[in-house]
Tab-separated table of C-alpha atoms and ligand atoms in Angstrom:
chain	number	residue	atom	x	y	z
T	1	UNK	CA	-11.973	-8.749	-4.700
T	2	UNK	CA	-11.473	-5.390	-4.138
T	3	UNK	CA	-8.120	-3.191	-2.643
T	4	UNK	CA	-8.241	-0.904	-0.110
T	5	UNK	CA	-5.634	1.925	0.089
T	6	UNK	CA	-4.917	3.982	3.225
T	7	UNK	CA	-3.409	6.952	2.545
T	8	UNK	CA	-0.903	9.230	4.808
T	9	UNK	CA	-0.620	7.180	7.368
T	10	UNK	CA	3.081	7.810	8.052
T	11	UNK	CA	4.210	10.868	9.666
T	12	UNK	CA	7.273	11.538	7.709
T	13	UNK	CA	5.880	11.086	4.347
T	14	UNK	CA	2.972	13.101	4.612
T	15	UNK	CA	5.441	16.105	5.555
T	16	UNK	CA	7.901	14.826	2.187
T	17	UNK	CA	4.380	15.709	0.076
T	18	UNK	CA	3.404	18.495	2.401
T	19	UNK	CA	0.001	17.215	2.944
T	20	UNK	CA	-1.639	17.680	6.150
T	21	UNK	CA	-1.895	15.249	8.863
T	22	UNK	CA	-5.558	13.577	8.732
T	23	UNK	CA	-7.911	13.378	11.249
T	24	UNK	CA	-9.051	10.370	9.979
T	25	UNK	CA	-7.757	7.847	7.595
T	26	UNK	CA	-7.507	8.711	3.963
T	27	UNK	CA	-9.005	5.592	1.899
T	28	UNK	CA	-8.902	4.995	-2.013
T	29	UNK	CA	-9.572	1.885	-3.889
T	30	UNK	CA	-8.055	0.323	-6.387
T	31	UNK	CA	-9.877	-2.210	-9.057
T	32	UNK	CA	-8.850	-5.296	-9.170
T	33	UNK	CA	-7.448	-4.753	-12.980
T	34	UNK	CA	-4.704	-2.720	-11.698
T	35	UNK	CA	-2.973	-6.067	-10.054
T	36	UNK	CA	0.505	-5.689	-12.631
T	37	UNK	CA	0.294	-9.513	-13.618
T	38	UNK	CA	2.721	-12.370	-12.409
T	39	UNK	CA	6.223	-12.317	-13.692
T	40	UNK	CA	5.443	-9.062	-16.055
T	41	UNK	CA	7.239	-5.704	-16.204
T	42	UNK	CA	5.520	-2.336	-14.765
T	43	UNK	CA	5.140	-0.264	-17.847
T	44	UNK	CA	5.335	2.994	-17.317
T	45	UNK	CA	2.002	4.728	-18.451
T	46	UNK	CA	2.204	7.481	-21.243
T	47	UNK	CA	0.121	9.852	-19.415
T	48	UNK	CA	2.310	10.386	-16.528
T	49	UNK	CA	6.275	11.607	-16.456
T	50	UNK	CA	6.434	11.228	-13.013
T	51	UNK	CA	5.065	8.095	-11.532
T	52	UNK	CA	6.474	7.385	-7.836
T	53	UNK	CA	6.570	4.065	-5.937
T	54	UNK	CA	5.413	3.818	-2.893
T	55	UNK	CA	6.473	0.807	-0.833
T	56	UNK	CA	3.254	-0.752	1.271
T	57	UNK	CA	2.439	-3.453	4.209
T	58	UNK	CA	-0.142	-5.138	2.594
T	59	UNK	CA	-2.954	-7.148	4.899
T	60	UNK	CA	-4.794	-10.094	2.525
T	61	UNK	CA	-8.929	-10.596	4.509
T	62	UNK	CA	-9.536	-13.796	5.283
T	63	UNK	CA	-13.171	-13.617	6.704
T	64	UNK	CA	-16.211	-11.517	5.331
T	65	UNK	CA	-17.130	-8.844	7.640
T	66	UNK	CA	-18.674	-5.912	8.422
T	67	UNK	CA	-18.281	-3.157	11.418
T	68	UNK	CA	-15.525	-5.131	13.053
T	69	UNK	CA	-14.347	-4.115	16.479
T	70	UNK	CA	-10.839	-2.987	16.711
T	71	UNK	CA	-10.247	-5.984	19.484
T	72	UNK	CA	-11.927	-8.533	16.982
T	73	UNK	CA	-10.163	-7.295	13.838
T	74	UNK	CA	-7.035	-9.829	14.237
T	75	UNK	CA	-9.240	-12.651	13.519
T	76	UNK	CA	-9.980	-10.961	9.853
T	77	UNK	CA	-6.426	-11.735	8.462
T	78	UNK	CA	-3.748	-14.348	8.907
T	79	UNK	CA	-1.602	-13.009	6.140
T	80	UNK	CA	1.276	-9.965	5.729
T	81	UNK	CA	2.180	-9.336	2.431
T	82	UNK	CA	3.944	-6.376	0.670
T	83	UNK	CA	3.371	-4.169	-2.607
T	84	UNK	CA	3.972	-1.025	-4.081
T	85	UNK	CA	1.189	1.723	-5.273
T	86	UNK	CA	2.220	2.889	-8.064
T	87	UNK	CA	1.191	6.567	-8.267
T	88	UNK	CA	1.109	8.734	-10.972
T	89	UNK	CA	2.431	11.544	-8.853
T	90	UNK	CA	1.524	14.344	-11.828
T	91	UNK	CA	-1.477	13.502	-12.374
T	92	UNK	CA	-2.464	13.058	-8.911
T	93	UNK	CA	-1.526	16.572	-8.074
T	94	UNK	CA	-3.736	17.952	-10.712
T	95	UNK	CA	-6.659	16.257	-9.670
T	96	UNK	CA	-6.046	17.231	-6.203
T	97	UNK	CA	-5.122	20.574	-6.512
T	98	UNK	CA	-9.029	20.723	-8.401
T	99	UNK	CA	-10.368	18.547	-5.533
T	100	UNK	CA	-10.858	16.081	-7.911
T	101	UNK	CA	-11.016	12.066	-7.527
T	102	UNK	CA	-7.221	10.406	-7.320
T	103	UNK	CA	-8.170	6.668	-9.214
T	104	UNK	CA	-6.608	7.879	-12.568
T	105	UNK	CA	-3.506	8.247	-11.165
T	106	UNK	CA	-3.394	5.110	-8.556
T	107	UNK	CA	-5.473	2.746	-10.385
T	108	UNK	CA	-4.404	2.065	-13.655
T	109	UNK	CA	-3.386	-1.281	-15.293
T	110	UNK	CA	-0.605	-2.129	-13.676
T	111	UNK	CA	-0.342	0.310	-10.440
T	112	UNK	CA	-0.928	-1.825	-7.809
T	113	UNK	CA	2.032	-4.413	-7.424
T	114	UNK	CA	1.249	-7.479	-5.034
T	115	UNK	CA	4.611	-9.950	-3.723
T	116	UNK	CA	3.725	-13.147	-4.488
T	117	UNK	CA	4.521	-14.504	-1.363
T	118	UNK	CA	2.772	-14.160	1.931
T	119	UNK	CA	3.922	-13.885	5.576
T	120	UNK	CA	1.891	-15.833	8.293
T	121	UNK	CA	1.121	-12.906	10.333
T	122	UNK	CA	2.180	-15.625	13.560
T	123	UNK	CA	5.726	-15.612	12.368
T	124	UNK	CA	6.115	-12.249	13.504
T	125	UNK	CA	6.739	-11.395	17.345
T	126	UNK	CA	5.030	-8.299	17.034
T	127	UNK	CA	2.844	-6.901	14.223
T	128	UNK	CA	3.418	-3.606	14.748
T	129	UNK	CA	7.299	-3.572	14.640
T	130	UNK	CA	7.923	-5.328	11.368
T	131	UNK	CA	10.539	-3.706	9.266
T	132	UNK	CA	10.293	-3.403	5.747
T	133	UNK	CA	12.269	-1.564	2.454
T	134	UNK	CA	12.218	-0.914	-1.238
T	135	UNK	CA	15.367	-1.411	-2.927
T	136	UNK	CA	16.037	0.482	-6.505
T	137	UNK	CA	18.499	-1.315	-8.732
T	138	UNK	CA	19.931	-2.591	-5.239
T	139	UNK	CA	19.678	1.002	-3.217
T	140	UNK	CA	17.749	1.028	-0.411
T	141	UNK	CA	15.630	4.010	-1.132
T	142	UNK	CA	12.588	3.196	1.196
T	143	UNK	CA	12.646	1.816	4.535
T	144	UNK	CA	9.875	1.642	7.095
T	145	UNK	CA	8.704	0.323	10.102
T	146	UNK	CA	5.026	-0.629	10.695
T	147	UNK	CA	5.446	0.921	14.808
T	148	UNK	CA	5.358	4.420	12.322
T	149	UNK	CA	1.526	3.567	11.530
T	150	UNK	CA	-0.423	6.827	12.012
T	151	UNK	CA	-3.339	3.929	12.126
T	152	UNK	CA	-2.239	0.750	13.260
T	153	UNK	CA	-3.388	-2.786	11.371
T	154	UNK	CA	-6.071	-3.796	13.598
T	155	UNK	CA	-7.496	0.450	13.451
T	156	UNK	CA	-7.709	0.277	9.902
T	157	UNK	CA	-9.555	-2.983	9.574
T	158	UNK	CA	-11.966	-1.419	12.177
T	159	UNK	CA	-12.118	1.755	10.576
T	160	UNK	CA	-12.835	0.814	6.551
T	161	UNK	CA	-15.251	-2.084	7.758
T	162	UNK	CA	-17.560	0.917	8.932
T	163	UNK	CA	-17.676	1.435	5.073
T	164	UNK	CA	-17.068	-1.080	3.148
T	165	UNK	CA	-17.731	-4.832	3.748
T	166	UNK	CA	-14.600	-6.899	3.934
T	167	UNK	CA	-15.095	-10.034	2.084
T	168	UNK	CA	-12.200	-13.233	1.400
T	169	UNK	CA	-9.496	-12.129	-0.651
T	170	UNK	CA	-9.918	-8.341	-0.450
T	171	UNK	CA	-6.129	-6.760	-0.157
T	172	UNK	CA	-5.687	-3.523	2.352
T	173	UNK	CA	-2.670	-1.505	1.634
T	174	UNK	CA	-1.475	0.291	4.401
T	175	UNK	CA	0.449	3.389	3.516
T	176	UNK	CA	4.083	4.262	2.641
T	177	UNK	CA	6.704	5.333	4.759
T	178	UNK	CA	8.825	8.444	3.564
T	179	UNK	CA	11.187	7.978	0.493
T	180	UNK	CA	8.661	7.715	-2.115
T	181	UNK	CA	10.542	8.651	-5.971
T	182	UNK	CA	10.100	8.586	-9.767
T	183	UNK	CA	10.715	5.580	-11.525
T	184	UNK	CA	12.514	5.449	-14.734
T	185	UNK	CA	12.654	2.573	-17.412
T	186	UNK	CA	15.075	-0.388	-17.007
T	187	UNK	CA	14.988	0.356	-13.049
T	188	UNK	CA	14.419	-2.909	-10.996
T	189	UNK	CA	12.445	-2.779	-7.555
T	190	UNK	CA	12.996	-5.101	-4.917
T	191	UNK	CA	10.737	-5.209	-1.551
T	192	UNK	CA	11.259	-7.112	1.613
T	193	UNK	CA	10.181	-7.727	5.082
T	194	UNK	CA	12.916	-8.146	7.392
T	195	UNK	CA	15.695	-10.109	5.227
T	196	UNK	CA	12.909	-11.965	3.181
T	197	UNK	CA	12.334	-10.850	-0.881
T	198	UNK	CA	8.581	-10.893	-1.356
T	199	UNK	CA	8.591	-9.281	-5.005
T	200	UNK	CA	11.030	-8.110	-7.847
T	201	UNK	CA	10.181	-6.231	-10.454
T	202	UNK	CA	11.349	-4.360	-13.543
T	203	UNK	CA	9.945	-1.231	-14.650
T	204	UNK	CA	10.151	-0.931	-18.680
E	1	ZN	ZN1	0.131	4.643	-1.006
């Protein structure tokens, strides 16, 4: 399986990084080694002193496909999940500011975080007005709303699958809202969709 990452794809936090607004979607992948593992900590990587969270809608494929229509794309996915790319903000900016490749600093053991449970995407009256948040030791210090998509759910499906096949079990991540911070050892991160907990973990 592979994961897709959009990036910038809210309004609000690409001003909080001061990046420009894309014309297009910004995509990185992740491999599939940096899932952080059932039930274990995030450990904090030695080459980075400042590695953010970034609290993401995550869409789980459910069909293979390849140049899907934007009208088709809702048949690709039954599933709404939620994660957190784990950025090593520090390192990312050096590679940028050299125009360099971003995967050492979002795809490393342990940066992409996956909630074990899953949302029927049915359950939900509308798709693009779910609300969802990050809590930090119990703080709410990320909340977003997917009607803030730059590119919308059923855009993004359209627009990687230009690219990149979409086969059964690949995960898309969909951006962060604004918010994004460092995390520090001992901290505990908490996401949720509407009222529901989809993932807790600790941060050593
Ligand atoms: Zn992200």
């Amino acid at each position: 399986m592979k994961i897709i990452c959009i990036g910038r794809n809210y309004s609000a936090h690409i001003s909080e990084l001061k990046n420009e607004k894309p014309e297009e979607p910004v995509i990185f992948l992740k491999p599939d080694t940096s899932i952080l593992l059932k039930k274990q900590p995030f450990f904090i990587p030695d080459f980075s002193n400042d590695v953010h969270y970034e609290v993401e809608i995550l869409v789980k494929i459910n069909r293979v496909g390849k140049y899907i229509e934007e009208q088709y794309a809702h048949k690709y996915y039954n599933e709404i999940g939620l994660g957190i790319d784990f950025t090593a903000r520090d390192l990312q900016q050096k590679l940028k500011d050299k125009g360099l490749p971003w995967e050492k600093a979002k795809g490393f053991d342990g940066a992409a975080v996956i909630g074990e449970k899953w949302i029927d995407k049915n359950s939900f009256s509308h798709l693009n007005n779910i609300n969802f948040s990050l809590l930090k030791n119990n703080e709410p210090v990320q909340t977003g709303n997917t009607s803030d998509m730059l590119w919308k759910i059923d855009e993004i499906i359209s627009y990687v699958s230009k690219y990149f096949t979409l086969k059964i079990g690949d995960i898309i991540f969909t951006g962060t809202p604004e918010g994004v911070g460092k995390v520090e050892v001992n901290d505990v991160l908490t996401g949720r969709i509407e009222e529901d907990q989809l993932f807790s973990i600790q941060v050593k």
